[in-house]
Each structure stands twice: as structure tokens, then as C-alpha cells.
XYZ file of C-alpha atoms in Angstrom:
509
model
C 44.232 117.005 23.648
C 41.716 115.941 21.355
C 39.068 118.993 21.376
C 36.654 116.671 18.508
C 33.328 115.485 20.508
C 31.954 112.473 19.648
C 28.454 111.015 19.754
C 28.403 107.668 18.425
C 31.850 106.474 20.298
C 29.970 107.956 24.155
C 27.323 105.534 22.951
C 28.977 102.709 22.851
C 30.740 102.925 26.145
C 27.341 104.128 28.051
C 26.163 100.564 29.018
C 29.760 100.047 30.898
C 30.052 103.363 32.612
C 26.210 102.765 33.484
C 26.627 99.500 34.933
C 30.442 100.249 36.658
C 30.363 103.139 38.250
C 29.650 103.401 41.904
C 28.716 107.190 41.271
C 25.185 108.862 41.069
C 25.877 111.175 37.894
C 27.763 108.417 35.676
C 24.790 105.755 36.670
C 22.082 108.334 36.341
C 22.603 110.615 33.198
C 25.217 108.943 30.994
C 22.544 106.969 29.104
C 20.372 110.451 28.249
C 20.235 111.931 25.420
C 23.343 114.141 24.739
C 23.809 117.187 23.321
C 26.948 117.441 21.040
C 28.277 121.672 21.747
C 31.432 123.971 20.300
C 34.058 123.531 22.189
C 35.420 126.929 23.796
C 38.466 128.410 25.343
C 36.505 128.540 28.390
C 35.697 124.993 28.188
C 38.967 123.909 27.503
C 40.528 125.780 30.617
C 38.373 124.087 32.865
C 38.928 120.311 31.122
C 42.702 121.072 31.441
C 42.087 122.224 35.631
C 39.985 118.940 36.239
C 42.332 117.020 34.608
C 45.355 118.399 36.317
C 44.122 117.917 39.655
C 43.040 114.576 38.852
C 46.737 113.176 37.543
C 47.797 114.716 40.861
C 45.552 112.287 42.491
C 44.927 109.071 40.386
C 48.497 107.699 39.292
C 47.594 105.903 36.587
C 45.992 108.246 34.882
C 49.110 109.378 32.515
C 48.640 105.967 30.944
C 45.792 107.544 29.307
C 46.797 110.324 27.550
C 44.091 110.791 24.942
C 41.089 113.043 26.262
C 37.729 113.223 24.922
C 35.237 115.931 25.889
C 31.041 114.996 26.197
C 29.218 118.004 26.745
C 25.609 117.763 28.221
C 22.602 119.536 29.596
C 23.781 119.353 32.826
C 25.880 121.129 35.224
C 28.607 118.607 34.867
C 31.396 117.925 32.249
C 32.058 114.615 31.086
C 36.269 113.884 30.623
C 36.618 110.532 28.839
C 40.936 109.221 29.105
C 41.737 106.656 26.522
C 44.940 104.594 26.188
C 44.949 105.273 22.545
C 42.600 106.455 19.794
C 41.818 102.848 18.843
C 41.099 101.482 22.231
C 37.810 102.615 23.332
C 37.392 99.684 25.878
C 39.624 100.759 28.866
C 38.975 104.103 30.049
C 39.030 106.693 33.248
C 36.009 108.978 33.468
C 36.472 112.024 34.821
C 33.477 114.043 36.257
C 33.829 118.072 36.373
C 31.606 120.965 37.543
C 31.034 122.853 34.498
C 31.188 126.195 35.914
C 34.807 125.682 38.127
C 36.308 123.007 36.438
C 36.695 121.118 39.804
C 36.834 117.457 40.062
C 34.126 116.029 41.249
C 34.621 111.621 40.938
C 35.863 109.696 38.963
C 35.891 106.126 37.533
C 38.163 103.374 35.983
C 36.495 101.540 33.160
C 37.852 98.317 31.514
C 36.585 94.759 29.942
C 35.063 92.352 33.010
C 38.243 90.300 34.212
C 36.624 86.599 34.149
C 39.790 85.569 36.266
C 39.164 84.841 39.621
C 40.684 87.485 42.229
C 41.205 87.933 45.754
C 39.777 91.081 46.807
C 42.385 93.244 48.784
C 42.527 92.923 52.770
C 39.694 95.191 53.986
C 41.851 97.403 56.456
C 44.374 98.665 53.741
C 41.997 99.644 51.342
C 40.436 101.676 54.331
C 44.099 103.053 54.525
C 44.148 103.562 50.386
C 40.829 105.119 50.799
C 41.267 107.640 53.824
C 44.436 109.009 52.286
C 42.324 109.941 48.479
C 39.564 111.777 51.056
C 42.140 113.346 52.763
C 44.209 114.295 49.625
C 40.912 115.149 47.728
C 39.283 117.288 50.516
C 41.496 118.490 53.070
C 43.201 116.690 56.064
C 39.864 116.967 58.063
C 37.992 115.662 55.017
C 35.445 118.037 54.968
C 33.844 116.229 57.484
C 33.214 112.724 56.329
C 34.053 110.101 58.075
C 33.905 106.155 57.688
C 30.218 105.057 57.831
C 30.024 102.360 60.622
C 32.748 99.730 59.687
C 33.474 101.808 56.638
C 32.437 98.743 54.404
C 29.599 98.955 51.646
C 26.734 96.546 51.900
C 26.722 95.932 48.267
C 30.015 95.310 45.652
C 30.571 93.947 42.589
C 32.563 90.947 43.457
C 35.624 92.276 42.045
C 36.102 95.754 44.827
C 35.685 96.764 47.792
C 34.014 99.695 48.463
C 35.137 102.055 51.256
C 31.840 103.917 52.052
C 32.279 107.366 54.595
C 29.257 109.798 55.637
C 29.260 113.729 55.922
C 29.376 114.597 59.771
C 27.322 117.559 60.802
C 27.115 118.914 64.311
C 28.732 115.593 65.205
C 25.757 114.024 63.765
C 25.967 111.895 59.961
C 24.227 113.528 57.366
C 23.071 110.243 55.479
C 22.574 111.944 52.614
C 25.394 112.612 51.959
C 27.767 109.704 51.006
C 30.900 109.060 48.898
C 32.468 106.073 48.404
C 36.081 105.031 47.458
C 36.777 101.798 44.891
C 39.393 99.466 45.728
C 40.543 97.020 43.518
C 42.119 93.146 44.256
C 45.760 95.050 43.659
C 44.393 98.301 45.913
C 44.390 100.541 43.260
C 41.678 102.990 43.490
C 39.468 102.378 40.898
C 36.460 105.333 41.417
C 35.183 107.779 43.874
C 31.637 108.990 43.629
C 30.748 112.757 44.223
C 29.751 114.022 47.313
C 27.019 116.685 48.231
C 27.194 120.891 48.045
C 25.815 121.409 51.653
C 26.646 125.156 51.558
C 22.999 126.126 50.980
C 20.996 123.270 53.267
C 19.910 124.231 56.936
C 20.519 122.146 59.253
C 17.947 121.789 62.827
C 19.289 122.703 66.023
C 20.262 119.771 68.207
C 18.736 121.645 71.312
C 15.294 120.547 71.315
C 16.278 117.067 70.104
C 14.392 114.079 72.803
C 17.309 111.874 74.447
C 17.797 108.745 72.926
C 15.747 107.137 76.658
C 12.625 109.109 75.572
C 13.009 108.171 71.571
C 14.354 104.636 72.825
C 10.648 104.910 75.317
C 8.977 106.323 72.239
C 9.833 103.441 70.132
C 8.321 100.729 72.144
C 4.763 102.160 71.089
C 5.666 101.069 67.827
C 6.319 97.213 69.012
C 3.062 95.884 67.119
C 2.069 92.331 67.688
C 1.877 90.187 64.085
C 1.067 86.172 63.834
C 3.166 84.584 61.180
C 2.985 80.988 60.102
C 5.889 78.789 60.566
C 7.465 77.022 58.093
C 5.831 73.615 58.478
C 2.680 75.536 58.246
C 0.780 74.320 61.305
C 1.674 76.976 63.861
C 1.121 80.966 63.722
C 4.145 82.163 65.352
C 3.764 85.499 67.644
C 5.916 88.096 66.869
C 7.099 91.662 67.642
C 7.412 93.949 64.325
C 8.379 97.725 64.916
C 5.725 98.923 62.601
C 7.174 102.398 61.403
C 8.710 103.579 58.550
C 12.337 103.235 60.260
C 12.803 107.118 61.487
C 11.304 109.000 64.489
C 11.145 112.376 64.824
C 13.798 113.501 66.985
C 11.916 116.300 68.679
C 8.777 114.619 69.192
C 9.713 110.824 68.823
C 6.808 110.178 66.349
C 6.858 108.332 62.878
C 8.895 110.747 60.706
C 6.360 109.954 58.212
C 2.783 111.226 57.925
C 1.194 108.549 55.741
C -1.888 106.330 56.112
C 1.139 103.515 57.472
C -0.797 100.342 59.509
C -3.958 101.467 59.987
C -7.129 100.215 60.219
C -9.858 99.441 57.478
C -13.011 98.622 58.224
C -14.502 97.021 55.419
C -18.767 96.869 55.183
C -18.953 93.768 53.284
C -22.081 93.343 50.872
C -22.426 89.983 50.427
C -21.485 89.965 46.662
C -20.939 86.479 45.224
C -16.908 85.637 44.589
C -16.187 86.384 41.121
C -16.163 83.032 39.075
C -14.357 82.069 35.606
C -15.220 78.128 34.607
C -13.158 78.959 31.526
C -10.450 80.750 29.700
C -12.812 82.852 27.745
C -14.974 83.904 30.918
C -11.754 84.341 32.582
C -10.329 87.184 29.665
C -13.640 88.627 29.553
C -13.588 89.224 33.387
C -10.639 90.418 33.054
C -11.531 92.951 30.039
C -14.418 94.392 32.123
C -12.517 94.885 35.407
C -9.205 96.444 33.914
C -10.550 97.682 30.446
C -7.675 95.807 28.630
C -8.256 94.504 25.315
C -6.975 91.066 24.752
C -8.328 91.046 21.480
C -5.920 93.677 20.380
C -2.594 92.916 18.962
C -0.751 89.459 19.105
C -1.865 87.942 22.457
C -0.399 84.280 23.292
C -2.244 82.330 26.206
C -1.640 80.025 27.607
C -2.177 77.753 30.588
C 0.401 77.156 32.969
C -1.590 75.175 35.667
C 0.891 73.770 38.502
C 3.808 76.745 37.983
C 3.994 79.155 39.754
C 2.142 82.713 38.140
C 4.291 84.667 36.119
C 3.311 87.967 36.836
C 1.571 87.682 40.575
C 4.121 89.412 42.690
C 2.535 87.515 46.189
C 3.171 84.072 47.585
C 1.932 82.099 50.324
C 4.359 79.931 52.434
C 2.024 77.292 52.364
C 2.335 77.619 48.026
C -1.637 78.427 47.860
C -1.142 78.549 44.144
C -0.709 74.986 43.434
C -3.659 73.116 42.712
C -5.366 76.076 41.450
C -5.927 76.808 37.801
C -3.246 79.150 36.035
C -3.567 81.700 33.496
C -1.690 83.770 31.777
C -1.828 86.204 28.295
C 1.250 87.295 27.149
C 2.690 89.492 24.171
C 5.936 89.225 22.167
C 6.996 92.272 24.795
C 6.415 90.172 27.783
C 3.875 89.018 30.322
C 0.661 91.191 30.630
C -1.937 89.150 32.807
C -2.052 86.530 35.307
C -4.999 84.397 36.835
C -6.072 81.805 39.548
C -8.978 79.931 39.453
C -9.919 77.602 42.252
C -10.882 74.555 39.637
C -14.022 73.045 41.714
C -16.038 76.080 42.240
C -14.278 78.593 39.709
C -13.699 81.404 41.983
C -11.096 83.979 41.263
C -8.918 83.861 43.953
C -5.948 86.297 42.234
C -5.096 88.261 39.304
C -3.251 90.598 37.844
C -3.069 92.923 35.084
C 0.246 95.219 33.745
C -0.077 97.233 30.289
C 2.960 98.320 29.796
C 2.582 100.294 26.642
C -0.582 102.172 27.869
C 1.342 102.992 31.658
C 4.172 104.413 29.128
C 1.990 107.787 27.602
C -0.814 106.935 30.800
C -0.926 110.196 33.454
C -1.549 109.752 36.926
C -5.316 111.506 37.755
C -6.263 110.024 40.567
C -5.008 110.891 44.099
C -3.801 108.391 46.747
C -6.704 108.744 49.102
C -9.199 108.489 45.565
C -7.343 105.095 45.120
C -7.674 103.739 48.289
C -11.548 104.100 48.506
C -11.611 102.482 45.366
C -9.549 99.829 46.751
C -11.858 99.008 49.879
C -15.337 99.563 47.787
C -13.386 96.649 45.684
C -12.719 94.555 49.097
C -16.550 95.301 49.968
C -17.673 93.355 46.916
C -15.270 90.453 46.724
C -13.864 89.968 50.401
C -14.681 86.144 51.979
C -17.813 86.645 54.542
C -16.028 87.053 58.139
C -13.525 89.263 56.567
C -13.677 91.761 59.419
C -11.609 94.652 60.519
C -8.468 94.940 57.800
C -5.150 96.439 58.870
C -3.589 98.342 55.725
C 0.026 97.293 55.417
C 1.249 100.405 53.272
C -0.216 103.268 52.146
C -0.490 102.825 48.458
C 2.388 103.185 46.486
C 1.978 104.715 43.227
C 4.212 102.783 40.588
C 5.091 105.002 37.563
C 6.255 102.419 35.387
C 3.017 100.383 35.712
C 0.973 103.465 36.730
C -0.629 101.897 39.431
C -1.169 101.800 42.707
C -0.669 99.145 44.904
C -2.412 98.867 48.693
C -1.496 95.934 51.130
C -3.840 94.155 53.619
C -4.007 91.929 56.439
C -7.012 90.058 58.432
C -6.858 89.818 61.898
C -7.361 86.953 64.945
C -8.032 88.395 67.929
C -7.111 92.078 66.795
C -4.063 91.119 65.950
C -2.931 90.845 62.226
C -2.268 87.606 60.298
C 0.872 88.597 57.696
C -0.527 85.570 55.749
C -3.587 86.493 55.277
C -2.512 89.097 52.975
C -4.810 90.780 49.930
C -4.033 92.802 47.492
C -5.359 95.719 45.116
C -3.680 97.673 42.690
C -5.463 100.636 40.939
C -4.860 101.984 37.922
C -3.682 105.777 38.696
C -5.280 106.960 35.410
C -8.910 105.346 35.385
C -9.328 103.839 38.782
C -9.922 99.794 36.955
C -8.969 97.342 39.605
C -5.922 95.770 37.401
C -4.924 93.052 40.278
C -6.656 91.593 43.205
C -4.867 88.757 45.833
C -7.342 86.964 48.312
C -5.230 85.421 50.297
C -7.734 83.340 52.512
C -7.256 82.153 56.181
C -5.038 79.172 56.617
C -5.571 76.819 59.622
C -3.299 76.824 61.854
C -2.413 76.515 66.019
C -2.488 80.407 67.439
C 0.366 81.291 70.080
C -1.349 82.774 72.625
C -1.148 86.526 72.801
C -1.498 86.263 76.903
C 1.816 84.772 76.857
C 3.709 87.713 74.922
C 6.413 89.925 76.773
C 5.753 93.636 77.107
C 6.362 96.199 74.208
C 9.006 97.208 76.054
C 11.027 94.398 76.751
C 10.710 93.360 72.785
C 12.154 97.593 72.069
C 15.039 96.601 74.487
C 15.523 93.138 72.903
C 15.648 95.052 69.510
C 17.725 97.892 70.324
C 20.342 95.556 72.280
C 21.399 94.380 68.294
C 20.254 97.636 66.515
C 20.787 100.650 68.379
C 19.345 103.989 67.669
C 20.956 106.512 65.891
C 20.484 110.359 65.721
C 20.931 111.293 62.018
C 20.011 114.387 59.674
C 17.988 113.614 56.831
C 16.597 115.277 53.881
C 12.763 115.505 53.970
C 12.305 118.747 52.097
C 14.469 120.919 49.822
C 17.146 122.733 51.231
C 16.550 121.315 54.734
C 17.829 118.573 57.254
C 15.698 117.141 60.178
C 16.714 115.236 62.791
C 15.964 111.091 62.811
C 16.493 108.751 65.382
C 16.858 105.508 63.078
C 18.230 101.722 63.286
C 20.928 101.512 60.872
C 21.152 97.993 59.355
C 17.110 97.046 60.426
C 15.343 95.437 57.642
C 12.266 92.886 58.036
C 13.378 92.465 61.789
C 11.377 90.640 64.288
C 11.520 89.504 67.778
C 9.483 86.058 68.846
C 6.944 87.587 71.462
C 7.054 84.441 73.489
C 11.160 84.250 73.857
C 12.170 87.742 73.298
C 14.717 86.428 70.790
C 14.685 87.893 66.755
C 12.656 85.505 64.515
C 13.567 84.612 60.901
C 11.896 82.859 57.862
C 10.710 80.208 60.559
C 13.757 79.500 63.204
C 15.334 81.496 65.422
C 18.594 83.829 65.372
């Protein structure tokens, strides 16, 4: 074994393990700094019990008899197996706890194979996969089980990824997930590690609703939305379950407690729409709103009028952006700002502002309720007269790589809200400067009437008919698992409130 540990040759394989491996401590820590240690008798005991129990359970691995040791500040040890000493670019990683030695996951590492590759039949690399689990953990597999069909949403094109859950109490701790690699020849190819559950507590099922009163429970969420169709002439009306995806399984409310669709009333003042009738006013609004210097450092505008904005995260179906002036100020790092301009009149209809190398060293200060007021006094100065009663989307998520917060809102027709009429604010987290605004005006359009809409009830039952509810333990705090009732598989789902049938981008299912 070699016992010499090696910093510059971990480097250069870091970007492949990174980018490879299916697990959560090879993805997350192998491109930290490391710590180069002494190796010990101690150390070397529990490299030679991993790897033991790993050539009992990964064939292959023999043809990789040269072992290299990365030591780190975590409680893991890092077992690199090499064909040879010269041939750093085909690999198994081994994972160990480095108190027991015991193997936690593992992963095969060589060049991307350009040739195209049949990936192996789905039911025998459920087989392959079942028998590792039941070899790594026991006959009864320590509980996990396949998760739904067993199959991984997402894969790399080249495996297949056999994905199984931790069952507790009969119900899936989601959680708590490992998944198997199987390659087009059905060679396993990684496992990822699984979760210590020893010291979580788990809530009693006893109090837990029946799915009838969570399924009861979830048709108060049915919320009533108008959406505009493709051709952009007609608002469809639609059913959207407006939650965050779990319910409380004792008392069948939103699992959780955040400001999530509710109302804003905005006092309007009147204020005259910001205007820009040129570049320079435009980067000297800009300055004075977000306190970002474009006179500092190498700055490059320029003006992109008719392309869509570089930076500006929002679009309208009915491509609102064209026709409207386009600015944006970039730096040899990347994009920083984006503007509209509505050329006639000047008005600022959207921008948006991202300093990078200030949100790198910045510190959040401000709270999420501080940033939200700031956000509506904002709306009350530059909101379109007849704004009215705003619904906010979400909550205001605080982005730490931009160090900003970002709050989403809709008008409303009739009470209920128009998705396209969207605007947007983001705060800075530091200062509270408005860095991006998005006034997303109304768009004309035929309304469905809402007279004509089925009952929240029958749009639950037309939901849950496809996506079913599911009891599940989650993790909400440290050390503890609650109880969910969830939709596996829901995302952007929505059932047309005329038809009962799900809706999507503009026809339906």
C-alpha cells in the first residue's frame, strides 16, 4: 500500500469525482481545502478494514491495486484505487468513517466514454442493485426499500440509477436515500452513503389525520389563478394547490409557517414612473437606487435593444421585452446590470442589479420581514395607478450568492390573481437598496369566467386521482422527523377550472 499522501495529484482528479459521483460527501467536500496529516497505525488499520470489505463487494476492485490515502477535516476518510502509479485517470473512490473504518460508498471514476451505449435493461440493474443493498446492509436492508419505481429522475446518460428510501414505521423517511450506479454492461459503478438514524426521533403515527381528512384538508389549498394562453388573447382559469407541497399530518395545515400567498395591500402614492430618456440617466438611476458605482473599474455597456435582457431572470409569454429599450453594463467577470426602457415615454419598466464581488465579503443585516416592507414601500412609489390588492407569491428568499432578497407578486381581477401580471423586488440583505424591480403591467385579454369553475374539491380529487398523497417523515429540525402528507412527483401542476383536466404551458394533458 502506498502510505505517501498527496496534495497536488487529489487536485487534479477533484473536478471528476465532483462532477461523477452520485454521492453527497464526494460532490460536497472533495473540492475543499485539504489538510495533508501523518499517517498512523491506527489509520492504516482502518484503510486496510474499508478496503477489505469493499473487494468483498465491488469485483473489480483488485484491478486497482495501488491505494492512496486523503486525509481531511472531516469525519470521513478518503481511499483513492489506481490501476497503476502512472494512471491517475481511472480510479475507485472509496469513502470510510474515520473512526470505524466502515465503508460507507463508493465510486468508479474513469475518462467520459464519447461512444454511444445502450444503457442496461432497467429491471436487472434493479436485480444488480438489490443484491449490493442486501450484501452491503443485511438481507432486510436496513430498511430501505426501492423508492416508487426504484428509478432516479435524473442520470447522466451513461447509468442508471437505482434509487431506494429508508422505511420507518412502514412509513419512507425521504431523507434518507441511497442510490446504486449501473452501468450499460451492469456493473455497479457507485453507491452513495446513507443516513445514521440511531440518534433521530421519530413522531408517533397515532395522532396522524387519515389520508380523507388530509385528502379534505387539501382542497382548502385549491386556489383559483388566471393564466394567459399561449396565443395570448385568453386568461385561462386554473386550479393551483398553493402550498409548499407538505401538510402537517396531525393537523393537515401547510407544514410551513412562512408569509406563502398572502395578501399585500399596497397604499399607492401617486409617485410618477421612474423615467431614463438616456443611457447616462439610466446608470445614474441606477447608481442612486442600488448604490453601485459604474464608474468604478472596467465597465462595458452596451445596448442590446431587441434581445432578450441578459441578466432579468422574468419573462412574459407575450415577450413584453421586445420593443422596449435594452441595457446592459457588464465587466470582464460577467453581467452586472440590466434595463428596460419603454422608448416613447422613457419609463423604467424593469431592472436589475447583481454585484458579485461586493455579495462575496457582503453580510446579511437585514431580516426577512425588514425586507419585505422595504419591498412594498418600493411598490407604493412605483406601482401603475389601479394596482390594487397584491398577492405575494413567495416569501422572500434570501440568495447568499447575490445577497439579496427576492419577493414575488401578482395583481388580481376579480380577487383572483393574474400569474402574468407578475412584479418583482429584490433587496439587498446588507443595505436594503432596491437592486431589481419587474413591472409586469396588465395584458388584455378575454377572462374565463370564475362562475363557471368546479368546486375546490372536485379540482383536489382531479389532482389526487394522478398524484396521490403520501404519508412521509421528514426532517424539519435537528435530530427530529415529522410526519408529511406530500404528492410525490407534483411540480408546477394545474388543473383547468372549467374541465377539471391538468393544464400545461397552454394545452391540455
Amino acid at each position: 500500500m502506498m502510505k505517501k499522501v498527496t496534495h497536488a495529484v487529489f487536485l487534479l482528479m477533484a473536478a471528476s469525482i465532483a462532477m461523477s459521483s452520485s454521492s453527497g460527501v464526494l460532490a460536497e467536500n472533495t473540492l475543499e481545502k485539504i489538510k495533508v496529516e501523518q499517517m498512523t497505525p491506527e489509520i492504516n488499520k482502518l484503510v486496510e478494514k474499508g478496503v477489505k470489505k469493499a473487494a468483498s463487494l465491488i469485483p473489480y476492485l483488485k484491478d486497482y491495486p495501488v491505494t492512496e490515502v486523503v486525509l481531511k477535516d472531516i469525519p470521513y476518510l478518503l481511499v483513492n484505487n489506481y490501476k497503476s502509479k502512472e494512471n491517475n485517470a481511472e480510479f475507485v473512490s472509496l469513502v470510510l468513517d474515520k473512526n470505524t473504518g466502515e465503508l460507507l460508498e463508493f465510486g468508479k471514476h474513469e475518462p467520459y466514454n464519447q461512444k454511444s451505449q445502450t444503457l442496461y435493461p432497467i429491471g436487472k440493474s434493479k436485480e444488480a442493485a438489490v443484491s449490493l443493498m442486501k450484501k452491503w446492509y443485511g438481507e432486510d436492508m436496513a430498511g430501505y426499500q426501492l423508492d416508487g419505481d426504484g428509478v432516479a429522475k435524473v442520470f447522466d446518460g451513461q447509468t442508471n440509477r437505482i434509487q431506494f428510501v429508508r422505511m420507518v414505521n412502514g412509513v419512507p423517511f425521504t431523507d434518507d436515500i441511497v442510490q446504486i450506479q449501473v452501468d450499460h454492461e451492469g456493473q455497479i459503478t457507485g453507491k452513495s452513503i446513507g443516513m445514521t438514524i440511531e440518534k433521530i426521533s421519530f413522531a408517533n403515527l397515532d395522532q396522524t389525520l387519515s389520508k380523507e381528512k388530509a385528502e379534505k384538508q387539501l382542497s382548502t389549498y385549491m386556489e383559483l389563478r388566471y393564466s394567459l394562453d399561449q396565443e395570448g388573447k385568453t386568461y385561462k382559469l386554473l386550479y393551483v394547490p398553493a402550498f409548499s407541497g407538505k401538510l402537517d399530518a396531525v393537523s393537515g395545515k401547510d407544514s410551513v409557517n412562512i408569509p406563502y400567498h398572502s395578501k399585500v395591500n399596497v397604499k399607492l402614492k401617486g409617485t410618477s414612473k421612474p423615467v431614463a430618456k438616456s443611457r447616462e440617466e439610466a446608470q445614474a438611476y441606477l447608481t442612486q437606487r442600488t448604490g453601485y458605482d459604474f464608474a468604478n473599474g472596467n465597465i462595458f455597456f452596451e445596448d442590446l435593444t431587441g434581445e432578450k435582457p441578459v441578466i432579468i431572470n422574468y419573462f412574459w409569454k407575450t415577450k413584453k421585452w421586445e420593443g422596449l429599450t435594452n441595457y446592459s453594463w457588464r465587466t470582464e467577470d460577467g453581467w452586472i446590470g440590466s434595463m428596460l426602457i419603454e422608448p416613447k415615454t422613457g419609463s423604467i419598466v424593469n431592472y436589475r442589479v447583481i454585484d458579485t464581488s461586493m455579495s462575496k465579503t457582503a453580510t446579511k443585516k437585514m431580516t426577512q420581514e425588514q425586507a419585505l416592507q422595504l419591498a412594498i414601500n418600493e411598490l407604493a412609489e412605483i406601482a401603475p395607478a389601479g394596482t390594487g390588492e397584491l398577492l405575494l407569491l413567495q416569501p422572500g428568499e434570501y440568495d447568499e450568492s447575490t445577497n439579496q432578497y427576492a419577493f414575488h407578486f401578482v395583481r388580481q381581477e376579480q380577487g383572483i390573481p393574474v400569474e402574468d401580471w407578475l412584479t418583482h423586488v429584490s433587496i439587498n440583505g446588507s443595505n436594503g437598496k432596491v437592486m431589481g424591480i419587474d413591472l409586469n403591467e396588465k395584458v388584455d385579454g378575454v377572462m374565463s369566467d370564475p362562475k363557471k369553475a368546479i368546486s375546490q374539491e372536485e379540482a383536489a380529487a382531479a389532482l389526487l386521482k394522478k398524484y396521490p398523497l403520501q404519508l412521509q417523515y421528514i426532517l424539519q429540525e435537528e435530530g427530529k422527523a415529522s410526519l408529511v402528507y406530500t404528492l410525490p412527483g407534483l411540480f408546477d401542476v394545474k388543473i383547468d377550472a372549467l374541465t377539471g383536466e391538468f393544464y400545461n404551458s397552454g394545452s391540455t394533458e
